[in-house]
Amino acid sequence: MLVACTAYQDGRTLGEIALDRIAEYLRLPNCFVWLALKDPAATELEELQRVFDLHPLAVEDAQTGHQRPKIDEYGESLFAVLHIVEPGEAGLQVGEMALFCGRNYVISVRSRAEKGFSEVRMRGEREPELLRQGPGYVLYALIDAVVDRYFPILDTLEDDLDGIERRIFAPEGVPRENIEALYGLKQRLMVMKHAVAPLLEGVSNLSGARVPILCAGIAVYFRDVYDHLLRLNQAVDSIRDTIATAISVNLSMVTLAENENMKRLAAYAALLAVPTMIAGIYGMNFEHMPELKWRYGYAASLLVMAALDVYLYLRFKRVKWL
Amino acid sequence: MLVACTAYQDGRTLGEIALDRIAEYLRLPNCFVWLALKDPAATELEELQRVFDLHPLAVEDAQTGHQRPKIDEYGESLFAVLHIVEPGEAGLQVGEMALFCGRNYVISVRSRAEKGFSEVRMRGEREPELLRQGPGYVLYALIDAVVDRYFPILDTLEDDLDGIERRIFAPEGVPRENIEALYGLKQRLMVMKHAVAPLLEGVSNLSGARVPILCAGIAVYFRDVYDHLLRLNQAVDSIRDTIATAISVNLSMVTLAENENMKRLAAYAALLAVPTMIAGIYGMNFEHMPELKWRYGYAASLLVMAALDVYLYLRFKRVKWL
Amino acid sequence: MLVACTAYQDGRTLGEIALDRIAEYLRLPNCFVWLALKDPAATELEELQRVFDLHPLAVEDAQTGHQRPKIDEYGESLFAVLHIVEPGEAGLQVGEMALFCGRNYVISVRSRAEKGFSEVRMRGEREPELLRQGPGYVLYALIDAVVDRYFPILDTLEDDLDGIERRIFAPEGVPRENIEALYGLKQRLMVMKHAVAPLLEGVSNLSGARVPILCAGIAVYFRDVYDHLLRLNQAVDSIRDTIATAISVNLSMVTLAENENMKRLAAYAALLAVPTMIAGIYGMNFEHMPELKWRYGYAASLLVMAALDVYLYLRFKRVKWL
Amino acid sequence: MLVACTAYQDGRTLGEIALDRIAEYLRLPNCFVWLALKDPAATELEELQRVFDLHPLAVEDAQTGHQRPKIDEYGESLFAVLHIVEPGEAGLQVGEMALFCGRNYVISVRSRAEKGFSEVRMRGEREPELLRQGPGYVLYALIDAVVDRYFPILDTLEDDLDGIERRIFAPEGVPRENIEALYGLKQRLMVMKHAVAPLLEGVSNLSGARVPILCAGIAVYFRDVYDHLLRLNQAVDSIRDTIATAISVNLSMVTLAENENMKRLAAYAALLAVPTMIAGIYGMNFEHMPELKWRYGYAASLLVMAALDVYLYLRFKRVKWL
Amino acid sequence: MLVACTAYQDGRTLGEIALDRIAEYLRLPNCFVWLALKDPAATELEELQRVFDLHPLAVEDAQTGHQRPKIDEYGESLFAVLHIVEPGEAGLQVGEMALFCGRNYVISVRSRAEKGFSEVRMRGEREPELLRQGPGYVLYALIDAVVDRYFPILDTLEDDLDGIERRIFAPEGVPRENIEALYGLKQRLMVMKHAVAPLLEGVSNLSGARVPILCAGIAVYFRDVYDHLLRLNQAVDSIRDTIATAISVNLSMVTLAENENMKRLAAYAALLAVPTMIAGIYGMNFEHMPELKWRYGYAASLLVMAALDVYLYLRFKRVKWL
C-alpha cells in the first residue's frame, strides 16, 4: 500500500505527487522523490523494481521479510533492512523497514509495524540545509527514527529487570515467578540484540573511512546514529550479563530459602519429638516406676515437657532457626 | 555414480552429453559442462582428476569425506566442501557436497545424502542471464541450494526449543526429560554450527574485496549467500545461548520443586506428629491422670487432635505449603 | 551556569575575562580561552554554539546528557564526553563532563557532578611549558583529572569485595547478605565499566598513529591517560571475574552449610528416636514380659537409653556431625 | 641417538650416509640431507649446531624441551616444535618433535615419544615430484605425520564422551564416576588443545600470503595441514563445550535424583507414620474407650491401618513417588 | 639506594664506576653504563632524570609504582615496567622493576622485591658477543630474568591445583577447605595474569615488524621472551579454566555427598521406625488381643522386629544406601 509519495528539490518539499508523474520529477535537477509503502503487495514492488531499476536480490529481501538488519551496497545505490520493534501483547513485535536509496529516490517499505514515520517527513521540513544533501539525508533520518524507537523499549526492559531484582531479594518474592520473568526478559532482550547488533557494522560503514557517495555530506550524522547503536548495544549486553547473574543469584536464594525452611522444620520437629519421647518413657509398663505412683507425677511430666520445649524454642530463636 | 552430465553455452542448456564427448564440448567457446556425481567410486574420481586436471589434495578430500566445510583456491580453480544436513532417524544426518569448479567445468560430488539437487538445474534454465556467467553461477546456485536447506532444519530446532521451554515452566513437566531434550537439542545444534560457521569465512572470500575470477560477475549473489549464513549463524548462537540459560533455569525449577515438595512433606508430617504426641501423652501410665477417668476424655482428646490438625492444615494452606 | 572564563597566552594565564571580551582575546596570537560551565541552561549552550561555531550534534549531546563516553572529531575540533563518577548515597552517582576543544578555545561543561575541577587550573599554572601546547593540553588535563578520580572509587569496590570474601568463608557470615552485597557490588562495577571501557578507544585515538592536530605535541601524555584507563579496565574486569567466582563459591558454601545442618539434625533426631523406640518396646502390653517385673527394670531401661545416646553422641562427634 | 641420516637429490633417495660424509653431500647441487635423532645427548646437538650453523636459541629449545608448539623463522631457516601425543597408561603422554630446516638439510629431533616416523621416509619415496621441492617437503611430511596422529586420539576422547553421556542419562549410572570421568576427559582434552591451538598460527604462516622461501612450492600442502588443524581445533572446542554442558547436566541429574529419593523416602515414612499414629491413639489409657472393649476392635484397627497404607501406597504410585 | 653502576664497552665490562664519573664514560665510543637501583628515594630518581634526560612521565611511573607491566617508547629511548612476583607469607608478593633504556645507558629500578638480579650481570660477561649489542641486550637480559622467575611460581600453582583436585575426589576430602583453596588459588593466579598478560603486547612490539632501534640486533631474543610469555599466559588461562571447572565439580560432589548422606540417614531412620511402629501396635489397649496372652508373644514380637531390621539392612546394603 502506498502511504505517501513526495518530491524534494534543493532542500524544499515540492509536495505530494501522483505515481505516474514520478518519471517527470526524476528528470529535474537536484530533485528526488521519496516513496513510502506499507506492507506492499508483490506487484507494487515489481512495478517499483522496473521503474527504479532496483536489484532483484534487494527486492526479494524486501518481499520475503525476516531478514537480519543490514546495509548493502548495490553499485552506487544502497539497500537497508532494519527491524522495527514494537511492544506487543505477548512480548515484542518485530516488523521491518526496507530502504532502497539511489541517486534521486528513496523508497521506504514498512512491514508488520503499526506506527508510521510521519515525524521524519516533518523533520525534513525543519532542516532544509540537511535535506539539500539529498536521498542520503532521508535515509539517515529514517534509520535515526527507527533506532530512536529502540530506546524506550530498552528502558522498559531495564525497568522490568529492576523490578525482578527487587523481588529476588524481597522476603515475599516468589522465586518461580522470578525465574519465568527473567527468562521472558532474556527472550525480549534477544529480540533487541538481533535488531541492534547487526546494524552496528552496517551503519559503521556509512560513517567510517570509505563512505558511499550517497552519504558523503552527512557522515557525522551517521556517526551519531552509530553512537546511539553502540549505546544500545552496550545496554543490551549489560542487561544480558545482569540477567545471567540474576538467574544464578536467584538459584542461590532458592537454595538458601530451602536451607532456612529445613532449619525451621527441624526446630518444630524437635518441639514435637521431645515430648513424644518423654511420653513414651512414661508409657512403659514396668511394675516399679516410682514416678507413676506420685500424686503430681503427671503434672510434673507435663511441666518437664513444656519446660524443655520452651527452652528449645528460645534456643532456636537465638540461633535464628525460628 | 554419475547422476548427470550437462553442457551449457552462452546461458543456454545444450543438454545431457555422453561422458566420452566431454573433451569435445570443453573446446567450444563460452561452453562449460556440469557433472553431478553421487557417492562416486574411487576410480570415477581418479578418471575425472585425469580429465580435468584436478588437484590431488582436493580429490583426496572429496574421496575421504568428513571434511570441515571450506572453499579453497587451487590456482584459478575452486574447490568447495559443504555439509548437507538432513533430518535422520536419530538426530541429524550429515552428508557432504564437494564442488570442483574451473574455467569450463563444475563437478558436484554428493555423498551420504538422500535428496538430489535437480532444482538447481531448473533454476539455471529460468535464469539464462546469470547462467551466462559460467561455472561460477552453478557453484553459487549449488551453495545457495545447500544453505537454503539449513533453514527448515533450524526452524525445527527452534520449535523443539519452544516446546521444551513450555514444558520447563509447566507444572506437569518432567524435568528429567527436559534435561535430556535440551542436551539432545544442543548436540543437533552443534551439527548445524559445524555446517554453518566454517562456511562463513569461505563464502565471505567469494563476495569480498578480492573475489576469484570465476565468481567475479556474481559477487553480490555470493554476498546474499553470506547474508543467509550470517543469519543462520546468529540463530545457531542464539539457540545455543538459550539452551544454556534453559539448562540453568531448569535446574532452578528442579531445586524449587524440591523445596516445595519438602514443605508439603513437612506439613503432612506435622499433621501426623501432633496427634501422635498427644496420644503418647495419654498413653502414659501415671496413676493420677484425671482426664483418663473423665467420661468424655477419649472423645475430647480425639477432638483436640482433629482441631489442631484442622488448624495446622489451614495455616499450611495459607502459606501455600499445601 | 558559567563557573570561570580564563584566557591563556604562550603558557601564561592572562586571568579571568568577561564573557563579552572573548572575541577580542580569540584574535590574539597563541591565545586561547577556557570556559568552564556547570549544569548550563539551554540558552547558554546555544549562545556558545553561535560564538564558537560548535557542531549542532555535539551541542545536542552536551545538552541531552546520558551519553556513552566518547571522543569525536568534528573537522579539526574535538568533542569529548566523560562520565564523572562520585560516591552517592545509594550506590554511585554518574555525572557528565562534555568538552569542546578547538584551535583557540576549550569549553568544559560539567553536569550532575558535585566537585569542581579547580585543580586542573592550578596544574596548568605549574606546568607552563605544557600549557604552551594550547587547548589540547587543557583537554588532556581535564580528562586526566576525571580519570584520576576513578581510582579511589575502584579502590572502594576492591575493599568491599575483600570484605565480602572474608564474610563468605567466615563461619558467622550471613549468606543472604553476601549475595545481596555481591549483586550490589556488581552493579556499581558496571557503572565503572561503562565509564572506563568506551573511553579506552577514544583516548587511544589521541595517542596512536593518527593523532589529531590539537593533541600533536602531547601524545605521550594521552598515552599516559590511556595507560591509566587500561589499568582501570583491567581492575574492573578482574573484580567482575572475582564476583562471578564469589557468587558460585557462596552457593557452594550455602549447599555445604545445608549439608552440615542436615547431618546435625539427623544426629539429634537419632538421639531422640532411639529412646523413643526402646520406650515403645517396653510400652507393649504382652502379659509375659519378664523385664517388666524386675525391680530394676525401669532404671535399667533408662540406663540403656542413656548409654546408647552417649555412644551415639560420641560417634557423631567423631565423624564431625555434631 | 642418531636414528637415520639420508641424502636426497632431485627427488631421488641417495641412501643412508655416514655422519662424517655429510659436508661432502651438502656441496652437491640440489642435494639435501635429513638427519633423524631420538632423545639426543647435549653433545650431539652441539655438534650439529656447529656443522649446520643452527641458531643457539633454537638448539636450546630443542634441548630443554617442554616448549609450546611453534614455527619460528631464523633468517632463511625454520625451526619448528610440535607435540607428539601418545596414549599412555595414565592419560596422554606428551613428547616433542623439534625440526630444524635449512636450504639443504632437515634435522628432526624426537623426544619422549615411542613411535618413529619411518612412514614419512617411505612417503617421500612414493612422491618424488614433491620430494624434489627439497627440505620444505620433508618438513611438511613430518608435520603432516605428527598432526595425523592427533585424529585417532581425539576420536578416543569423543568415544569416551559418548560413553559418559550415555551413563549420565542411564538410570543405573553412578554420578560420582561420571563427574570424575568428565574431569579426567577435560584434562586429556587440554593436552590436545595445547598441542593443536598454538600450531594453527605457525602453520598458517607457511600457507598464507608471505610464505618462507623454503616452503614456497608446497604452500597448498601446508594449507592442507592447516585445514586438518582447524578441524582438530574445532573438535577440541566442541568437546570442551559439551563437557561443560555435561557437567552442569550431571549436576541437574544429581539434584533430580535427590528430589526423587526424597519423595520415595517421604512416601515410605508416611506408610510407617500412619499406623504408628493410630496405634498411639489406641494406646491411650482412657477408661472409656468403647472400641477397646469391642471383640473385633483389634482386628478392625489393624484393618484400618492396612487399608490406609494400601490407599496411600496406590496414591503414591499414581503420582510416581514410589 | 644505588646497588651497582657498571660501564661496558664493545662487549667488555669496564667495571664498577663512581657515580660522578658517569658523564665521562657516556662520552666514550660504543660505551654504555648500567645503573641498578633498589627502592630509590625520590631525590635519587630526580638526579638521574637530570643526568640522563629521562621523560618526566616515565620517572613519575617509576616513583609511584603499582603500574601495569608495559613497554613504552619515548622517542628513541624505552621505558619498561615489569612485575617481580615473589612467594610471600600470605599469597604472592608483587614488586616492580622499572627499566629506562637509552642509546648509552640502562637504569634498572627494583622496588619491593627481595632477590637481586646479579645473575644478569654474570650472564653478560658470559655472552660478550651479545653484550656488544649495547643497552638493548641488558634490557633483554633483565626482562628475560624477570620472566624466567615466573615459571617456578606457576609450577607451584599447578602443583597446588593438582593437590586440590586429588582432595576433591578423595572420600576424606573436606569440601569447605577445597573451595577456600580454589578461591585462594584463583587470586594468586590473577596476580600472575596481571604480570604476564599486559607484557605480551609490549614484548611483541620489540620482536615484531617495527622493532625500536635499540633492540634491532637482538629481535629474535625478544621473540624468545615473547614465546616464554605466551607459554606462561597459556598456562595461566589453562589453570583458570580448570579452577572454574573444579569449583563446579566440587559443588557437584557436595550435592552428591548430601544425596548419599540423606539416603544413609533415611535407611537408619527406617531401622528405628519399623520396630517403633510394631511396638506401638502391641502397646494398644484392646481387650481382645490374642498375641498379648501368648507365652512367647513378647519374644516373637522382638524377633519380628529384629528380622525386619535385618532384612531392611541387607536391602539397603544391596542398593548401596548403607
mmCIF file with all atom_site columns, N, CA, C and O in Angstrom, chain B residues 92 153-165 167 178-192 239-240 242-243 246:
data_model
loop_
_atom_site.group_PDB
_atom_site.id
_atom_site.type_symbol
_atom_site.label_atom_id
_atom_site.label_alt_id
_atom_site.label_comp_id
_atom_site.label_asym_id
_atom_site.label_entity_id
_atom_site.label_seq_id
_atom_site.pdbx_PDB_ins_code
_atom_site.Cartn_x
_atom_site.Cartn_y
_atom_site.Cartn_z
_atom_site.occupancy
_atom_site.B_iso_or_equiv
_atom_site.pdbx_formal_charge
_atom_site.auth_seq_id
_atom_site.auth_comp_id
_atom_site.auth_asym_id
_atom_site.auth_atom_id
_atom_site.pdbx_PDB_model_num
ATOM 1   N N  . LEU B 1 92  ? 20.418 -35.672 13.420 1.00 0.00 ? 92  LEU B N  1
ATOM 2   C CA . LEU B 1 92  ? 20.627 -35.155 12.079 1.00 0.00 ? 92  LEU B CA 1
ATOM 3   C C  . LEU B 1 92  ? 21.671 -35.991 11.337 1.00 0.00 ? 92  LEU B C  1
ATOM 4   O O  . LEU B 1 92  ? 22.657 -36.423 11.923 1.00 0.00 ? 92  LEU B O  1
ATOM 5   N N  . ILE B 1 153 ? 15.654 -26.891 8.867  1.00 0.00 ? 153 ILE B N  1
ATOM 6   C CA . ILE B 1 153 ? 16.199 -27.700 9.964  1.00 0.00 ? 153 ILE B CA 1
ATOM 7   C C  . ILE B 1 153 ? 16.343 -26.843 11.218 1.00 0.00 ? 153 ILE B C  1
ATOM 8   O O  . ILE B 1 153 ? 15.983 -27.260 12.322 1.00 0.00 ? 153 ILE B O  1
ATOM 9   N N  . LEU B 1 154 ? 16.836 -25.622 11.020 1.00 0.00 ? 154 LEU B N  1
ATOM 10  C CA . LEU B 1 154 ? 16.983 -24.731 12.166 1.00 0.00 ? 154 LEU B CA 1
ATOM 11  C C  . LEU B 1 154 ? 15.615 -24.359 12.736 1.00 0.00 ? 154 LEU B C  1
ATOM 12  O O  . LEU B 1 154 ? 15.459 -24.208 13.950 1.00 0.00 ? 154 LEU B O  1
ATOM 13  N N  . ASP B 1 155 ? 14.629 -24.226 11.838 1.00 0.00 ? 155 ASP B N  1
ATOM 14  C CA . ASP B 1 155 ? 13.278 -23.933 12.319 1.00 0.00 ? 155 ASP B CA 1
ATOM 15  C C  . ASP B 1 155 ? 12.785 -25.050 13.232 1.00 0.00 ? 155 ASP B C  1
ATOM 16  O O  . ASP B 1 155 ? 12.176 -24.795 14.281 1.00 0.00 ? 155 ASP B O  1
ATOM 17  N N  . THR B 1 156 ? 13.069 -26.288 12.850 1.00 0.00 ? 156 THR B N  1
ATOM 18  C CA . THR B 1 156 ? 12.670 -27.424 13.692 1.00 0.00 ? 156 THR B CA 1
ATOM 19  C C  . THR B 1 156 ? 13.337 -27.325 15.057 1.00 0.00 ? 156 THR B C  1
ATOM 20  O O  . THR B 1 156 ? 12.704 -27.536 16.092 1.00 0.00 ? 156 THR B O  1
ATOM 21  N N  . LEU B 1 157 ? 14.639 -26.994 15.052 1.00 0.00 ? 157 LEU B N  1
ATOM 22  C CA . LEU B 1 157 ? 15.336 -26.878 16.330 1.00 0.00 ? 157 LEU B CA 1
ATOM 23  C C  . LEU B 1 157 ? 14.691 -25.794 17.192 1.00 0.00 ? 157 LEU B C  1
ATOM 24  O O  . LEU B 1 157 ? 14.503 -25.961 18.400 1.00 0.00 ? 157 LEU B O  1
ATOM 25  N N  . GLU B 1 158 ? 14.346 -24.660 16.550 1.00 0.00 ? 158 GLU B N  1
ATOM 26  C CA . GLU B 1 158 ? 13.720 -23.579 17.309 1.00 0.00 ? 158 GLU B CA 1
ATOM 27  C C  . GLU B 1 158 ? 12.369 -24.020 17.871 1.00 0.00 ? 158 GLU B C  1
ATOM 28  O O  . GLU B 1 158 ? 12.028 -23.702 19.019 1.00 0.00 ? 158 GLU B O  1
ATOM 29  N N  . ASP B 1 159 ? 11.614 -24.761 17.071 1.00 0.00 ? 159 ASP B N  1
ATOM 30  C CA . ASP B 1 159 ? 10.319 -25.248 17.556 1.00 0.00 ? 159 ASP B CA 1
ATOM 31  C C  . ASP B 1 159 ? 10.517 -26.195 18.727 1.00 0.00 ? 159 ASP B C  1
ATOM 32  O O  . ASP B 1 159 ? 9.794  -26.128 19.725 1.00 0.00 ? 159 ASP B O  1
ATOM 33  N N  . ASP B 1 160 ? 11.507 -27.080 18.604 1.00 0.00 ? 160 ASP B N  1
ATOM 34  C CA . ASP B 1 160 ? 11.772 -28.021 19.700 1.00 0.00 ? 160 ASP B CA 1
ATOM 35  C C  . ASP B 1 160 ? 12.125 -27.253 20.967 1.00 0.00 ? 160 ASP B C  1
ATOM 36  O O  . ASP B 1 160 ? 11.659 -27.584 22.057 1.00 0.00 ? 160 ASP B O  1
ATOM 37  N N  . LEU B 1 161 ? 12.938 -26.215 20.804 1.00 0.00 ? 161 LEU B N  1
ATOM 38  C CA . LEU B 1 161 ? 13.332 -25.425 21.969 1.00 0.00 ? 161 LEU B CA 1
ATOM 39  C C  . LEU B 1 161 ? 12.108 -24.763 22.605 1.00 0.00 ? 161 LEU B C  1
ATOM 40  O O  . LEU B 1 161 ? 11.945 -24.769 23.830 1.00 0.00 ? 161 LEU B O  1
ATOM 41  N N  . ASP B 1 162 ? 11.223 -24.229 21.748 1.00 0.00 ? 162 ASP B N  1
ATOM 42  C CA . ASP B 1 162 ? 9.998  -23.616 22.274 1.00 0.00 ? 162 ASP B CA 1
ATOM 43  C C  . ASP B 1 162 ? 9.206  -24.622 23.086 1.00 0.00 ? 162 ASP B C  1
ATOM 44  O O  . ASP B 1 162 ? 8.698  -24.317 24.167 1.00 0.00 ? 162 ASP B O  1
ATOM 45  N N  . GLY B 1 163 ? 9.112  -25.836 22.544 1.00 0.00 ? 163 GLY B N  1
ATOM 46  C CA . GLY B 1 163 ? 8.360  -26.883 23.237 1.00 0.00 ? 163 GLY B CA 1
ATOM 47  C C  . GLY B 1 163 ? 8.960  -27.181 24.603 1.00 0.00 ? 163 GLY B C  1
ATOM 48  O O  . GLY B 1 163 ? 8.249  -27.272 25.606 1.00 0.00 ? 163 GLY B O  1
ATOM 49  N N  . ILE B 1 164 ? 10.295 -27.319 24.634 1.00 0.00 ? 164 ILE B N  1
ATOM 50  C CA . ILE B 1 164 ? 10.957 -27.634 25.908 1.00 0.00 ? 164 ILE B CA 1
ATOM 51  C C  . ILE B 1 164 ? 10.733 -26.496 26.894 1.00 0.00 ? 164 ILE B C  1
ATOM 52  O O  . ILE B 1 164 ? 10.453 -26.717 28.069 1.00 0.00 ? 164 ILE B O  1
ATOM 53  N N  . GLU B 1 165 ? 10.859 -25.252 26.408 1.00 0.00 ? 165 GLU B N  1
ATOM 54  C CA . GLU B 1 165 ? 10.658 -24.096 27.284 1.00 0.00 ? 165 GLU B CA 1
ATOM 55  C C  . GLU B 1 165 ? 9.289  -24.141 27.947 1.00 0.00 ? 165 GLU B C  1
ATOM 56  O O  . GLU B 1 165 ? 9.161  -23.912 29.149 1.00 0.00 ? 165 GLU B O  1
ATOM 57  N N  . ARG B 1 167 ? 7.500  -26.723 28.503 1.00 0.00 ? 167 ARG B N  1
ATOM 58  C CA . ARG B 1 167 ? 7.436  -27.811 29.478 1.00 0.00 ? 167 ARG B CA 1
ATOM 59  C C  . ARG B 1 167 ? 8.210  -27.486 30.750 1.00 0.00 ? 167 ARG B C  1
ATOM 60  O O  . ARG B 1 167 ? 7.873  -27.945 31.830 1.00 0.00 ? 167 ARG B O  1
ATOM 61  N N  . ASN B 1 178 ? 13.185 -32.967 30.249 1.00 0.00 ? 178 ASN B N  1
ATOM 62  C CA . ASN B 1 178 ? 13.604 -31.660 29.732 1.00 0.00 ? 178 ASN B CA 1
ATOM 63  C C  . ASN B 1 178 ? 15.110 -31.603 29.571 1.00 0.00 ? 178 ASN B C  1
ATOM 64  O O  . ASN B 1 178 ? 15.624 -31.117 28.567 1.00 0.00 ? 178 ASN B O  1
ATOM 65  N N  . ILE B 1 179 ? 15.827 -32.098 30.584 1.00 0.00 ? 179 ILE B N  1
ATOM 66  C CA . ILE B 1 179 ? 17.287 -32.044 30.505 1.00 0.00 ? 179 ILE B CA 1
ATOM 67  C C  . ILE B 1 179 ? 17.778 -32.862 29.320 1.00 0.00 ? 179 ILE B C  1
ATOM 68  O O  . ILE B 1 179 ? 18.595 -32.412 28.520 1.00 0.00 ? 179 ILE B O  1
ATOM 69  N N  . GLU B 1 180 ? 17.229 -34.073 29.208 1.00 0.00 ? 180 GLU B N  1
ATOM 70  C CA . GLU B 1 180 ? 17.667 -34.902 28.090 1.00 0.00 ? 180 GLU B CA 1
ATOM 71  C C  . GLU B 1 180 ? 17.361 -34.244 26.760 1.00 0.00 ? 180 GLU B C  1
ATOM 72  O O  . GLU B 1 180 ? 18.176 -34.253 25.841 1.00 0.00 ? 180 GLU B O  1
ATOM 73  N N  . ALA B 1 181 ? 16.178 -33.634 26.676 1.00 0.00 ? 181 ALA B N  1
ATOM 74  C CA . ALA B 1 181 ? 15.798 -32.992 25.413 1.00 0.00 ? 181 ALA B CA 1
ATOM 75  C C  . ALA B 1 181 ? 16.723 -31.819 25.112 1.00 0.00 ? 181 ALA B C  1
ATOM 76  O O  . ALA B 1 181 ? 17.162 -31.631 23.973 1.00 0.00 ? 181 ALA B O  1
ATOM 77  N N  . LEU B 1 182 ? 17.057 -31.041 26.143 1.00 0.00 ? 182 LEU B N  1
ATOM 78  C CA . LEU B 1 182 ? 17.952 -29.894 25.927 1.00 0.00 ? 182 LEU B CA 1
ATOM 79  C C  . LEU B 1 182 ? 19.323 -30.371 25.484 1.00 0.00 ? 182 LEU B C  1
ATOM 80  O O  . LEU B 1 182 ? 19.952 -29.786 24.593 1.00 0.00 ? 182 LEU B O  1
ATOM 81  N N  . TYR B 1 183 ? 19.772 -31.453 26.108 1.00 0.00 ? 183 TYR B N  1
ATOM 82  C CA . TYR B 1 183 ? 21.091 -31.972 25.765 1.00 0.00 ? 183 TYR B CA 1
ATOM 83  C C  . TYR B 1 183 ? 21.114 -32.471 24.318 1.00 0.00 ? 183 TYR B C  1
ATOM 84  O O  . TYR B 1 183 ? 22.044 -32.196 23.559 1.00 0.00 ? 183 TYR B O  1
ATOM 85  N N  . GLY B 1 184 ? 20.047 -33.189 23.954 1.00 0.00 ? 184 GLY B N  1
ATOM 86  C CA . GLY B 1 184 ? 19.971 -33.686 22.581 1.00 0.00 ? 184 GLY B CA 1
ATOM 87  C C  . GLY B 1 184 ? 19.881 -32.536 21.596 1.00 0.00 ? 184 GLY B C  1
ATOM 88  O O  . GLY B 1 184 ? 20.502 -32.552 20.522 1.00 0.00 ? 184 GLY B O  1
ATOM 89  N N  . LEU B 1 185 ? 19.107 -31.524 21.958 1.00 0.00 ? 185 LEU B N  1
ATOM 90  C CA . LEU B 1 185 ? 18.954 -30.359 21.091 1.00 0.00 ? 185 LEU B CA 1
ATOM 91  C C  . LEU B 1 185 ? 20.306 -29.690 20.884 1.00 0.00 ? 185 LEU B C  1
ATOM 92  O O  . LEU B 1 185 ? 20.669 -29.295 19.766 1.00 0.00 ? 185 LEU B O  1
ATOM 93  N N  . LYS B 1 186 ? 21.054 -29.571 21.963 1.00 0.00 ? 186 LYS B N  1
ATOM 94  C CA . LYS B 1 186 ? 22.366 -28.943 21.860 1.00 0.00 ? 186 LYS B CA 1
ATOM 95  C C  . LYS B 1 186 ? 23.257 -29.706 20.883 1.00 0.00 ? 186 LYS B C  1
ATOM 96  O O  . LYS B 1 186 ? 24.003 -29.103 20.111 1.00 0.00 ? 186 LYS B O  1
ATOM 97  N N  . GLN B 1 187 ? 23.167 -31.027 20.927 1.00 0.00 ? 187 GLN B N  1
ATOM 98  C CA . GLN B 1 187 ? 24.022 -31.803 20.033 1.00 0.00 ? 187 GLN B CA 1
ATOM 99  C C  . GLN B 1 187 ? 23.625 -31.650 18.575 1.00 0.00 ? 187 GLN B C  1
ATOM 100 O O  . GLN B 1 187 ? 24.470 -31.563 17.692 1.00 0.00 ? 187 GLN B O  1
ATOM 101 N N  . ARG B 1 188 ? 22.315 -31.578 18.337 1.00 0.00 ? 188 ARG B N  1
ATOM 102 C CA . ARG B 1 188 ? 21.884 -31.340 16.964 1.00 0.00 ? 188 ARG B CA 1
ATOM 103 C C  . ARG B 1 188 ? 22.315 -29.935 16.521 1.00 0.00 ? 188 ARG B C  1
ATOM 104 O O  . ARG B 1 188 ? 22.672 -29.712 15.366 1.00 0.00 ? 188 ARG B O  1
ATOM 105 N N  . LEU B 1 189 ? 22.281 -29.021 17.467 1.00 0.00 ? 189 LEU B N  1
ATOM 106 C CA . LEU B 1 189 ? 22.676 -27.651 17.139 1.00 0.00 ? 189 LEU B CA 1
ATOM 107 C C  . LEU B 1 189 ? 24.157 -27.591 16.755 1.00 0.00 ? 189 LEU B C  1
ATOM 108 O O  . LEU B 1 189 ? 24.550 -26.842 15.855 1.00 0.00 ? 189 LEU B O  1
ATOM 109 N N  . MET B 1 190 ? 24.972 -28.381 17.440 1.00 0.00 ? 190 MET B N  1
ATOM 110 C CA . MET B 1 190 ? 26.394 -28.395 17.126 1.00 0.00 ? 190 MET B CA 1
ATOM 111 C C  . MET B 1 190 ? 26.621 -28.857 15.682 1.00 0.00 ? 190 MET B C  1
ATOM 112 O O  . MET B 1 190 ? 27.523 -28.371 15.005 1.00 0.00 ? 190 MET B O  1
ATOM 113 N N  . VAL B 1 191 ? 25.802 -29.798 15.250 1.00 0.00 ? 191 VAL B N  1
ATOM 114 C CA . VAL B 1 191 ? 25.909 -30.255 13.853 1.00 0.00 ? 191 VAL B CA 1
ATOM 115 C C  . VAL B 1 191 ? 25.689 -29.076 12.918 1.00 0.00 ? 191 VAL B C  1
ATOM 116 O O  . VAL B 1 191 ? 26.440 -28.862 11.958 1.00 0.00 ? 191 VAL B O  1
ATOM 117 N N  . MET B 1 192 ? 24.675 -28.271 13.209 1.00 0.00 ? 192 MET B N  1
ATOM 118 C CA . MET B 1 192 ? 24.392 -27.097 12.372 1.00 0.00 ? 192 MET B CA 1
ATOM 119 C C  . MET B 1 192 ? 25.545 -26.101 12.460 1.00 0.00 ? 192 MET B C  1
ATOM 120 O O  . MET B 1 192 ? 25.966 -25.534 11.455 1.00 0.00 ? 192 MET B O  1
ATOM 121 N N  . ILE B 1 239 ? 20.204 -19.798 19.758 1.00 0.00 ? 239 ILE B N  1
ATOM 122 C CA . ILE B 1 239 ? 19.608 -21.019 20.334 1.00 0.00 ? 239 ILE B CA 1
ATOM 123 C C  . ILE B 1 239 ? 20.543 -21.597 21.384 1.00 0.00 ? 239 ILE B C  1
ATOM 124 O O  . ILE B 1 239 ? 20.124 -22.009 22.470 1.00 0.00 ? 239 ILE B O  1
ATOM 125 N N  . ARG B 1 240 ? 21.810 -21.617 21.046 1.00 0.00 ? 240 ARG B N  1
ATOM 126 C CA . ARG B 1 240 ? 22.822 -22.165 21.946 1.00 0.00 ? 240 ARG B CA 1
ATOM 127 C C  . ARG B 1 240 ? 22.819 -21.437 23.291 1.00 0.00 ? 240 ARG B C  1
ATOM 128 O O  . ARG B 1 240 ? 22.807 -22.045 24.353 1.00 0.00 ? 240 ARG B O  1
ATOM 129 N N  . THR B 1 242 ? 20.363 -19.733 24.478 1.00 0.00 ? 242 THR B N  1
ATOM 130 C CA . THR B 1 242 ? 19.098 -20.006 25.154 1.00 0.00 ? 242 THR B CA 1
ATOM 131 C C  . THR B 1 242 ? 19.124 -21.380 25.808 1.00 0.00 ? 242 THR B C  1
ATOM 132 O O  . THR B 1 242 ? 18.579 -21.568 26.904 1.00 0.00 ? 242 THR B O  1
ATOM 133 N N  . ILE B 1 243 ? 19.752 -22.354 25.152 1.00 0.00 ? 243 ILE B N  1
ATOM 134 C CA . ILE B 1 243 ? 19.824 -23.695 25.744 1.00 0.00 ? 243 ILE B CA 1
ATOM 135 C C  . ILE B 1 243 ? 20.586 -23.629 27.066 1.00 0.00 ? 243 ILE B C  1
ATOM 136 O O  . ILE B 1 243 ? 20.155 -24.208 28.072 1.00 0.00 ? 243 ILE B O  1
ATOM 137 N N  . ALA B 1 246 ? 18.402 -22.185 29.539 1.00 0.00 ? 246 ALA B N  1
ATOM 138 C CA . ALA B 1 246 ? 17.305 -23.105 29.851 1.00 0.00 ? 246 ALA B CA 1
ATOM 139 C C  . ALA B 1 246 ? 17.785 -24.208 30.790 1.00 0.00 ? 246 ALA B C  1
ATOM 140 O O  . ALA B 1 246 ? 17.062 -24.615 31.698 1.00 0.00 ? 246 ALA B O  1
#
